[in-house]
Short mmCIF file of C-alpha atoms and ligand atoms in Angstrom, two decimals:
data_model
loop_
_atom_site.label_atom_id
_atom_site.label_comp_id
_atom_site.label_asym_id
_atom_site.label_seq_id
_atom_site.Cartn_x
_atom_site.Cartn_y
_atom_site.Cartn_z
CA MET A 1098 -5.35 -45.36 -70.36
CA SER A 1099 -3.61 -42.16 -69.32
CA LYS A 1100 -0.28 -42.58 -67.49
CA HIS A 1101 -0.75 -39.40 -65.52
CA VAL A 1102 -1.59 -39.92 -61.81
CA ARG A 1103 -4.19 -37.25 -61.05
CA LYS A 1104 -6.34 -38.78 -58.33
CA ALA A 1105 -5.70 -39.98 -54.80
CA VAL A 1106 -8.01 -42.14 -52.71
CA PHE A 1107 -8.01 -41.72 -48.92
CA PRO A 1108 -9.69 -44.62 -47.11
CA ALA A 1109 -11.11 -42.98 -43.99
CA GLY A 1110 -14.10 -45.09 -43.02
CA GLY A 1111 -12.44 -46.99 -40.17
CA LEU A 1112 -13.67 -46.84 -36.59
CA GLY A 1113 -10.36 -45.86 -34.99
CA THR A 1114 -10.79 -48.18 -32.02
CA ARG A 1115 -7.08 -47.93 -31.18
CA PHE A 1116 -7.72 -44.36 -30.04
CA LEU A 1117 -10.82 -44.76 -27.94
CA PRO A 1118 -12.27 -42.86 -26.15
CA ALA A 1119 -10.92 -39.89 -28.21
CA THR A 1120 -12.43 -41.38 -31.38
CA LYS A 1121 -15.89 -42.12 -30.01
CA VAL A 1122 -17.22 -38.94 -31.65
CA ILE A 1123 -14.22 -37.47 -33.47
CA PRO A 1124 -12.99 -39.33 -36.57
CA LYS A 1125 -9.45 -40.58 -35.97
CA GLU A 1126 -8.37 -38.77 -39.13
CA MET A 1127 -9.31 -35.50 -37.38
CA LEU A 1128 -7.06 -36.03 -34.36
CA ALA A 1129 -4.54 -33.22 -34.26
CA LEU A 1130 -0.84 -33.80 -34.80
CA VAL A 1131 0.45 -30.55 -33.20
CA ASP A 1132 -2.26 -28.29 -34.72
CA LYS A 1133 -3.35 -30.05 -37.91
CA PRO A 1134 -5.66 -33.04 -38.34
CA ILE A 1135 -3.65 -36.05 -39.46
CA ILE A 1136 -5.61 -36.36 -42.73
CA GLN A 1137 -4.49 -32.87 -43.72
CA TYR A 1138 -0.86 -34.01 -43.75
CA GLY A 1139 -1.82 -36.64 -46.32
CA VAL A 1140 -3.85 -34.19 -48.40
CA GLU A 1141 -0.95 -31.70 -48.40
CA GLU A 1142 1.42 -34.49 -49.48
CA ALA A 1143 -0.93 -35.46 -52.33
CA VAL A 1144 -1.26 -31.86 -53.54
CA ALA A 1145 2.53 -31.37 -53.34
CA SER A 1146 2.88 -34.55 -55.45
CA GLY A 1147 0.76 -33.14 -58.27
CA ILE A 1148 -2.58 -34.77 -57.37
CA GLU A 1149 -5.55 -32.74 -58.65
CA HIS A 1150 -8.51 -34.65 -57.24
CA ILE A 1151 -8.80 -36.18 -53.78
CA ILE A 1152 -11.38 -38.88 -53.09
CA ILE A 1153 -12.10 -39.52 -49.43
CA VAL A 1154 -13.88 -42.76 -48.58
CA THR A 1155 -15.87 -41.99 -45.46
CA GLY A 1156 -18.39 -43.73 -43.23
CA ARG A 1157 -21.00 -42.97 -40.61
CA GLY A 1158 -20.05 -40.25 -38.13
CA LYS A 1159 -17.20 -38.93 -40.27
CA GLY A 1160 -18.84 -35.63 -41.27
CA ALA A 1161 -16.24 -33.52 -39.45
CA MET A 1162 -13.78 -34.26 -42.28
CA GLU A 1163 -16.13 -32.76 -44.86
CA ASP A 1164 -16.68 -29.68 -42.71
CA HIS A 1165 -12.93 -29.33 -42.22
CA PHE A 1166 -12.18 -29.11 -45.95
CA ASP A 1167 -15.22 -26.90 -46.62
CA ILE A 1168 -15.51 -23.13 -46.31
CA SER A 1169 -16.50 -22.00 -42.80
CA TYR A 1170 -18.37 -18.74 -43.44
CA GLU A 1171 -18.86 -17.86 -39.76
CA LEU A 1172 -15.21 -18.46 -38.89
CA ASP A 1173 -13.86 -16.64 -41.98
CA ALA A 1174 -16.22 -13.66 -41.50
CA THR A 1175 -15.25 -13.33 -37.83
CA LEU A 1176 -11.53 -13.52 -38.59
CA GLU A 1177 -11.95 -10.94 -41.35
CA ARG A 1178 -13.86 -8.55 -39.10
CA LYS A 1179 -11.18 -8.86 -36.41
CA HIS A 1180 -8.39 -8.39 -39.00
CA LYS A 1181 -6.80 -11.73 -38.06
CA ASP A 1182 -5.25 -12.03 -41.50
CA GLU A 1183 -2.83 -14.87 -40.80
CA LEU A 1184 -5.50 -17.10 -39.28
CA LEU A 1185 -7.88 -16.22 -42.10
CA ALA A 1186 -5.26 -17.37 -44.59
CA VAL A 1187 -4.92 -20.68 -42.67
CA SER A 1188 -8.68 -21.26 -42.67
CA ARG A 1189 -9.09 -20.34 -46.35
CA GLY A 1190 -6.03 -22.37 -47.28
CA VAL A 1191 -7.64 -25.55 -45.93
CA SER A 1192 -10.87 -25.09 -47.88
CA SER A 1193 -9.16 -24.21 -51.15
CA MET A 1194 -6.43 -26.85 -50.92
CA ALA A 1195 -7.79 -29.32 -53.44
CA ARG A 1196 -10.83 -30.58 -55.27
CA ILE A 1197 -12.28 -33.18 -52.90
CA SER A 1198 -15.05 -35.73 -53.46
CA TYR A 1199 -16.54 -38.05 -50.88
CA VAL A 1200 -17.95 -41.53 -51.19
CA ARG A 1201 -19.37 -43.62 -48.37
CA GLN A 1202 -18.23 -47.09 -47.47
CA LYS A 1203 -21.51 -48.37 -46.10
CA GLU A 1204 -20.12 -51.44 -44.34
CA PRO A 1205 -16.68 -51.90 -42.74
CA LEU A 1206 -15.65 -54.79 -45.00
CA GLY A 1207 -11.94 -53.96 -45.13
CA LEU A 1208 -9.34 -51.74 -46.78
CA GLY A 1209 -9.68 -53.45 -50.17
CA HIS A 1210 -13.40 -52.80 -50.14
CA ALA A 1211 -12.85 -49.15 -49.09
CA VAL A 1212 -10.58 -48.57 -52.09
CA TRP A 1213 -13.04 -50.37 -54.37
CA CYS A 1214 -15.75 -47.90 -53.25
CA ALA A 1215 -13.80 -45.17 -55.12
CA LYS A 1216 -13.93 -47.10 -58.44
CA ASP A 1217 -16.51 -44.90 -60.19
CA LEU A 1218 -14.85 -41.67 -59.09
CA VAL A 1219 -11.42 -42.84 -60.25
CA GLY A 1220 -12.48 -44.37 -63.58
CA ASP A 1221 -10.00 -45.92 -66.01
CA GLU A 1222 -6.77 -44.25 -64.97
CA PRO A 1223 -3.88 -44.92 -62.57
CA PHE A 1224 -4.42 -43.52 -59.10
CA ALA A 1225 -2.77 -43.16 -55.72
CA VAL A 1226 -3.93 -44.46 -52.35
CA ILE A 1227 -2.90 -42.70 -49.15
CA LEU A 1228 -3.65 -44.23 -45.75
CA PRO A 1229 -4.01 -41.14 -43.55
CA ASP A 1230 -2.70 -42.93 -40.41
CA ASP A 1231 0.72 -43.15 -42.02
CA VAL A 1232 2.22 -39.67 -41.79
CA ILE A 1233 5.46 -39.40 -43.75
CA ASP A 1234 7.96 -36.63 -43.25
CA ALA A 1235 10.17 -36.34 -46.34
CA GLU A 1236 12.11 -33.71 -48.25
CA THR A 1237 10.52 -34.86 -51.53
CA PRO A 1238 6.95 -35.96 -50.72
CA CYS A 1239 6.77 -39.77 -50.55
CA LEU A 1240 3.96 -39.95 -53.11
CA LYS A 1241 5.91 -37.74 -55.52
CA GLN A 1242 8.88 -40.13 -55.31
CA MET A 1243 6.53 -43.03 -56.06
CA ILE A 1244 4.85 -41.33 -59.02
CA GLY A 1245 8.37 -40.84 -60.41
CA VAL A 1246 8.98 -44.62 -60.16
CA PHE A 1247 5.57 -45.35 -61.71
CA GLU A 1248 6.28 -43.09 -64.67
CA GLU A 1249 9.75 -44.55 -65.18
CA ARG A 1250 8.92 -48.25 -64.71
CA GLY A 1251 5.29 -48.42 -65.84
CA GLY A 1252 3.88 -50.63 -63.10
CA SER A 1253 2.08 -50.22 -59.78
CA VAL A 1254 4.27 -49.06 -56.89
CA LEU A 1255 3.88 -49.78 -53.17
CA ALA A 1256 5.76 -47.85 -50.49
CA THR A 1257 7.90 -50.14 -48.35
CA MET A 1258 10.01 -50.09 -45.23
CA THR A 1259 12.22 -52.75 -43.63
CA ILE A 1260 10.80 -54.03 -40.35
CA GLU A 1261 13.02 -56.21 -38.19
CA GLY A 1262 11.49 -58.84 -35.92
CA PRO A 1263 7.96 -59.96 -35.07
CA GLY A 1264 6.49 -56.48 -35.61
CA ILE A 1265 6.32 -57.37 -39.33
CA SER A 1266 3.08 -59.31 -38.59
CA ALA A 1267 1.15 -56.03 -38.42
CA TYR A 1268 1.76 -55.31 -42.12
CA GLY A 1269 1.34 -56.50 -45.66
CA VAL A 1270 4.69 -58.13 -46.55
CA LEU A 1271 6.26 -58.44 -50.01
CA ALA A 1272 7.77 -61.47 -51.70
CA GLY A 1273 10.21 -60.98 -54.58
CA GLU A 1274 13.71 -59.70 -55.27
CA GLN A 1275 15.62 -56.48 -54.98
CA ASP A 1276 16.10 -54.77 -58.34
CA PRO A 1277 19.72 -55.22 -59.54
CA ASP A 1278 19.96 -51.58 -60.70
CA ASN A 1279 18.33 -49.74 -57.80
CA TRP A 1280 18.31 -50.99 -54.21
CA ARG A 1281 15.19 -48.94 -53.42
CA ILE A 1282 13.15 -50.94 -55.93
CA TYR A 1283 11.85 -54.45 -55.28
CA ASN A 1284 10.40 -56.62 -58.02
CA CYS A 1285 7.30 -58.22 -56.48
CA THR A 1286 6.29 -61.78 -57.10
CA GLY A 1287 3.70 -61.94 -54.33
CA MET A 1288 2.64 -60.53 -50.97
CA VAL A 1289 0.84 -61.58 -47.85
CA GLU A 1290 -1.27 -59.58 -45.41
CA LYS A 1291 -0.33 -59.79 -41.73
CA PRO A 1292 1.70 -63.03 -41.90
CA LYS A 1293 2.93 -64.83 -38.83
CA PHE A 1294 6.56 -63.81 -38.17
CA GLU A 1295 7.78 -67.31 -39.20
CA ASP A 1296 5.85 -67.13 -42.48
CA ALA A 1297 6.82 -63.60 -43.56
CA PRO A 1298 8.32 -63.85 -47.08
CA SER A 1299 10.69 -60.90 -46.45
CA LYS A 1300 11.35 -57.99 -44.09
CA LEU A 1301 9.75 -55.51 -46.51
CA ALA A 1302 6.50 -54.14 -45.10
CA ILE A 1303 3.95 -52.21 -47.14
CA ILE A 1304 3.46 -48.65 -45.85
CA GLY A 1305 0.29 -46.66 -46.58
CA ARG A 1306 1.14 -45.20 -50.00
CA TYR A 1307 0.28 -46.90 -53.29
CA VAL A 1308 0.23 -46.00 -56.99
CA LEU A 1309 -2.06 -48.51 -58.70
CA THR A 1310 -3.41 -49.25 -62.13
CA PRO A 1311 -7.23 -49.36 -62.42
CA ARG A 1312 -7.17 -53.10 -63.15
CA VAL A 1313 -6.98 -53.56 -59.38
CA PHE A 1314 -10.64 -52.50 -59.06
CA GLU A 1315 -11.82 -55.50 -61.09
CA LEU A 1316 -9.56 -57.79 -59.07
CA LEU A 1317 -10.80 -56.35 -55.77
CA GLU A 1318 -14.33 -57.10 -56.86
CA LYS A 1319 -13.41 -60.81 -56.89
CA THR A 1320 -11.27 -60.71 -53.72
CA LYS A 1321 -12.63 -62.82 -50.88
CA PRO A 1322 -12.23 -61.83 -47.23
CA GLY A 1323 -8.70 -62.69 -46.04
CA ALA A 1324 -6.71 -61.72 -42.92
CA ILE A 1325 -8.95 -60.75 -39.98
CA GLY A 1326 -12.00 -61.63 -42.10
CA GLU A 1327 -11.72 -58.47 -44.23
CA ILE A 1328 -11.36 -57.79 -47.96
CA GLN A 1329 -7.70 -56.85 -48.05
CA LEU A 1330 -6.10 -54.40 -50.49
CA THR A 1331 -2.96 -56.56 -50.28
CA ASP A 1332 -4.90 -59.55 -51.67
CA GLY A 1333 -6.22 -57.48 -54.60
CA ILE A 1334 -2.68 -56.32 -55.44
CA LYS A 1335 -1.40 -59.89 -55.07
CA ALA A 1336 -3.78 -60.86 -57.89
CA LEU A 1337 -2.50 -57.87 -59.90
CA VAL A 1338 1.07 -59.24 -59.64
CA GLN A 1339 -0.05 -62.23 -61.77
CA GLU A 1340 -0.93 -59.87 -64.64
CA GLU A 1341 1.23 -56.75 -64.40
CA LYS A 1342 4.51 -55.52 -62.96
CA VAL A 1343 4.29 -54.40 -59.34
CA PHE A 1344 7.18 -52.76 -57.50
CA GLY A 1345 8.01 -52.15 -53.87
CA TYR A 1346 9.75 -48.84 -53.28
CA THR A 1347 11.78 -48.00 -50.19
CA PHE A 1348 11.02 -44.30 -49.93
CA GLU A 1349 13.29 -41.57 -48.58
CA GLY A 1350 11.75 -40.12 -45.46
CA LYS A 1351 10.45 -41.05 -42.02
CA ARG A 1352 7.09 -42.67 -41.39
CA TYR A 1353 5.00 -42.32 -38.24
CA ASP A 1354 2.02 -44.51 -37.40
CA ALA A 1355 -0.31 -41.77 -36.20
CA GLY A 1356 -3.13 -44.30 -35.81
CA ASP A 1357 -1.26 -45.74 -32.84
CA LYS A 1358 -0.87 -43.97 -29.48
CA PHE A 1359 2.89 -44.40 -29.28
CA GLY A 1360 3.39 -43.47 -32.93
CA MET A 1361 1.28 -40.37 -32.45
CA LEU A 1362 3.39 -39.34 -29.42
CA GLN A 1363 6.61 -39.79 -31.42
CA ALA A 1364 5.23 -37.74 -34.29
CA THR A 1365 3.98 -35.04 -31.93
CA VAL A 1366 7.37 -34.61 -30.26
CA GLU A 1367 9.36 -34.66 -33.51
CA PHE A 1368 7.02 -32.40 -35.50
CA ALA A 1369 6.81 -29.90 -32.62
CA LEU A 1370 10.61 -29.81 -32.31
CA LYS A 1371 10.90 -28.96 -36.02
CA ARG A 1372 8.50 -26.03 -35.83
CA ALA A 1373 10.05 -22.57 -35.81
CA ASP A 1374 7.31 -21.20 -33.52
CA LEU A 1375 7.35 -24.06 -30.99
CA GLY A 1376 10.62 -25.94 -31.38
CA PRO A 1377 13.05 -23.87 -29.25
CA LYS A 1378 10.63 -23.50 -26.33
CA PHE A 1379 9.59 -27.15 -26.47
CA ARG A 1380 13.22 -28.32 -26.60
CA GLU A 1381 14.01 -26.32 -23.45
CA TYR A 1382 10.94 -27.78 -21.77
CA LEU A 1383 11.93 -31.36 -22.63
CA LYS A 1384 15.50 -30.77 -21.41
CA GLY A 1385 14.10 -29.41 -18.16
CA LEU A 1386 12.29 -32.67 -17.50
CA GLY A 1387 15.72 -34.20 -16.81
CA LEU A 1388 14.74 -37.63 -18.15
C1 G1P B 2836 -2.89 -51.59 -43.70
C2 G1P B 2836 -2.61 -52.58 -44.82
C3 G1P B 2836 -1.23 -53.22 -44.63
C4 G1P B 2836 -0.18 -52.15 -44.53
C5 G1P B 2836 -0.53 -51.12 -43.42
C6 G1P B 2836 0.42 -49.94 -43.44
O1 G1P B 2836 -3.00 -52.31 -42.49
O2 G1P B 2836 -3.62 -53.57 -44.83
O3 G1P B 2836 -0.95 -54.07 -45.73
O4 G1P B 2836 1.06 -52.75 -44.26
O5 G1P B 2836 -1.86 -50.62 -43.59
O6 G1P B 2836 0.16 -49.02 -42.44
P1 G1P B 2836 -3.69 -51.69 -41.15
O7 G1P B 2836 -2.70 -50.74 -40.57
O8 G1P B 2836 -4.94 -51.00 -41.60
O9 G1P B 2836 -3.96 -52.86 -40.25
#
């Protein structure tokens, strides 16, 4: 088995009910954060982390994602004719960003099942998983940091973040111990998906970035529906912990839950403020609101 992480799986088959009615027709992954669909942030992170092949797990009504990463002849020809060179570069940049394959998740059986759907496209090599809802702003891309840990430690790596209070129940939560040599690393002994606050084994929540060994596919195949009646990725990785080393990794950077209305608003404000073309004007506008 090669140790090189070349492929990244993007589960994107979900219905996006948290964003209705916006997501009735538009896939939630295509909602814009400032001027870019949220899935593009994840794809750019993967490419900047050295990923060569992106595998998007889609579902019914998700065709807009495929069109987005494809060449748009009409748009490109029009921009070329009108000499809109900068916009042409933006459009072409999206379609030439990465090699992308698509596989359909025919039934919404859960995140573990969605990842399993990519089994044949991944094959027998370690791979990354990026949950597009989790947008992470970091100096060194989060996935790149994690691939570094994977290469150094030789075990699967899950991105983690400390969550104080009952909010932890919305996540997969790790059990284990902090590594004595590096506080960012956590040696996993178990994990539980969406525990009750009282039952959470720690404050370390799994965030939507994973580097996994392909053994997880075989374990997912045997994983029974768990929390909320779905086949959970967390349960597949919990079985992996019995056989291989699995690490939590507290990444450097800031995570936004762009699948949630409030998280999307936070990300919108902070990303817009950082933009050279929008930031100064937007800052003045916000100040003028006199909140
Ligand atoms: C999923 C995972 C969960 C993880 C979370 C991170 O949950 O199942 O373990 O903590 O993503 O965003 P979801 O947000 O799909 O409910």
